[in-house]
XYZ file of C-alpha atoms in Angstrom:
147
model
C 46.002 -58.289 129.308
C 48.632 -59.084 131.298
C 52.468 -58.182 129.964
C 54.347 -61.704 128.528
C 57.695 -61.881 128.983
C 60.735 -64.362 128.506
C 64.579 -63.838 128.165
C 66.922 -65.480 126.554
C 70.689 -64.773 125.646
C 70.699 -61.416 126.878
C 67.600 -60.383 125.312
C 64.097 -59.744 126.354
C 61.082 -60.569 124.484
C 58.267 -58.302 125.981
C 54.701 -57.653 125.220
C 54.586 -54.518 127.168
C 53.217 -51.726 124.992
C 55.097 -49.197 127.058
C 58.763 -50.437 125.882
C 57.953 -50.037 122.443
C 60.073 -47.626 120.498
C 57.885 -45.838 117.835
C 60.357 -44.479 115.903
C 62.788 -47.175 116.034
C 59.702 -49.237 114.393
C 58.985 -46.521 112.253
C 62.164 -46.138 110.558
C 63.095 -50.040 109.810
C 59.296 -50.697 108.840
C 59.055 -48.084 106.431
C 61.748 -49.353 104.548
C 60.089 -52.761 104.322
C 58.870 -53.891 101.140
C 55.216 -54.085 102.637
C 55.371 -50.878 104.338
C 56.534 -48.534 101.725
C 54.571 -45.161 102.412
C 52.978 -46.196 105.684
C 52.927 -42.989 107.532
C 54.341 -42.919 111.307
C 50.728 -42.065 112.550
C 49.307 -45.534 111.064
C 52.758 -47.463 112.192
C 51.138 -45.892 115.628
C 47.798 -47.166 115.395
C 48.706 -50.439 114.235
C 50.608 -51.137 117.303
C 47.940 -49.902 119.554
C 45.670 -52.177 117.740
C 47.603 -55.453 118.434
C 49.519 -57.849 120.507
C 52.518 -56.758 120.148
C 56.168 -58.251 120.720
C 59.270 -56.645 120.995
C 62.272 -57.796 121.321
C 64.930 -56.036 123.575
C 68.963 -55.987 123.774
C 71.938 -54.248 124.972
C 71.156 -51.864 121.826
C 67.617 -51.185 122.396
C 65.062 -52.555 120.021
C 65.650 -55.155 117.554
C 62.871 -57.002 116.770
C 58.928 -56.880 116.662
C 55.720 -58.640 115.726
C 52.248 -57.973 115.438
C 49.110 -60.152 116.006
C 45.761 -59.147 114.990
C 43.409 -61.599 116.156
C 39.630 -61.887 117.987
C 41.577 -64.239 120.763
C 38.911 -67.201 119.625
C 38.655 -67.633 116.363
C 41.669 -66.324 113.898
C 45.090 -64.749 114.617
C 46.980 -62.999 112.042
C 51.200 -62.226 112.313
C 51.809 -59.011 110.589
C 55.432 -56.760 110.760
C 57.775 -59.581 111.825
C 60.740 -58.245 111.586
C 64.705 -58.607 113.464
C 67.290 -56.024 112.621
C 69.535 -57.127 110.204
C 72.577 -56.423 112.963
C 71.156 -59.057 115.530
C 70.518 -61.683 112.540
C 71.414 -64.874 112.927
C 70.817 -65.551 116.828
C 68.155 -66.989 116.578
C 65.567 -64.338 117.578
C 63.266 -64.617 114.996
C 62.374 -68.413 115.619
C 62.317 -67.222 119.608
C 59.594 -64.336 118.250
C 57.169 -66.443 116.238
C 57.435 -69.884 118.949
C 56.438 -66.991 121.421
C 53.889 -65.624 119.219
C 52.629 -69.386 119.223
C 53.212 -69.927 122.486
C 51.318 -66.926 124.290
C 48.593 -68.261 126.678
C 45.708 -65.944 125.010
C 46.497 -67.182 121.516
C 46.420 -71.235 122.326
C 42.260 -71.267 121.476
C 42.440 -69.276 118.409
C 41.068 -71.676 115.266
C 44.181 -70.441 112.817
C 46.739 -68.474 112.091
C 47.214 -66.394 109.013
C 50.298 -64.995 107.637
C 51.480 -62.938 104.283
C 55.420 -63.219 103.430
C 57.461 -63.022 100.016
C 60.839 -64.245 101.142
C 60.240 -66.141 104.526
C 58.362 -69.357 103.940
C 61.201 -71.424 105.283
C 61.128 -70.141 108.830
C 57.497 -70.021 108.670
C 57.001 -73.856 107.083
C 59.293 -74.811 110.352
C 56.006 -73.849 112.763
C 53.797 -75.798 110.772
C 52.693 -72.751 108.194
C 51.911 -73.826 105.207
C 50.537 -72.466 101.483
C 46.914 -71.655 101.238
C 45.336 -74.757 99.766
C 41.752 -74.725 100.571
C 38.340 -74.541 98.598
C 38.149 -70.899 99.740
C 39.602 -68.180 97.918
C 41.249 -65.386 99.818
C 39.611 -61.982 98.887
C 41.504 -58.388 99.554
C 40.116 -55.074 99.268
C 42.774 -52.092 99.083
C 41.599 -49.011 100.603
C 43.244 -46.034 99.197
C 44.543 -43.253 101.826
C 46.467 -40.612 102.071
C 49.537 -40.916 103.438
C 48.894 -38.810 106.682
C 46.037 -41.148 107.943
């Protein structure tokens, strides 16, 4: 897929797999509430699994975001996150309108999301509570913290 790109302020938003810093991602994701114990090897194979965007500064990394999706049907935002030091500028509503925005993601049928403390930036781009005659339905796989 070809690499998206955009700037803005001094910063670069970047799908480019290649300017990803692992352990940069590694670090602020594990201390995440929905990453507790995720080991650096999964953090790994999530990205390579995804669209990913990064965001870029002066400072290196500073943001990301994950989508999971089939590029028809469903795509799903997982590990949005800005560094608390770059809060503020308005990089996180930059990050999910690009998310939106990407040229392979305009045909998808949906977009799913899972957040405790962020439904007001996410009600902003039209997300909204599940409220549909379908019930979602998890199953946890237990692993061990190396895989």
């Amino acid at each position: 897929m070809k690499v998206f790109e955009q700037k803005k302020g001094g910063y670069l938003l970047s799908t480019d797999p290649a300017l990803l810093d692992l352990d940069y991602i590694y670090q602020f994701l594990t201390k995440a509430y929905w990453c507790k114990g995720r080991s650096k090897a999964r953090v790994a194979r999530s990205l390579s699994g995804s669209l990913c965007f990064g965001i870029y500064g002066p400072e290196g990394q500073v943001g990301l975001a994950r989508v999971i999706s089939d590029y028809a049907t469903f795509a799903y935002m997982s590990d949005v996150f800005i560094d608390p030091q770059v809060r503020g500028k308005g990089l996180g509503k930059w990050l999910v309108q690009s998310m939106l925005d990407h040229p392979a993601l305009q045909d998808t049928g949906g977009w799913m999301l899972q957040t405790l403390d962020a439904q007001g930036l996410y009600s902003a781009f039209g997300f909204y509570p599940k409220d549909t005659p379908y019930e979602i339905m998890l199953k946890k796989v237990v692993s061990s913290p190396e895989s």
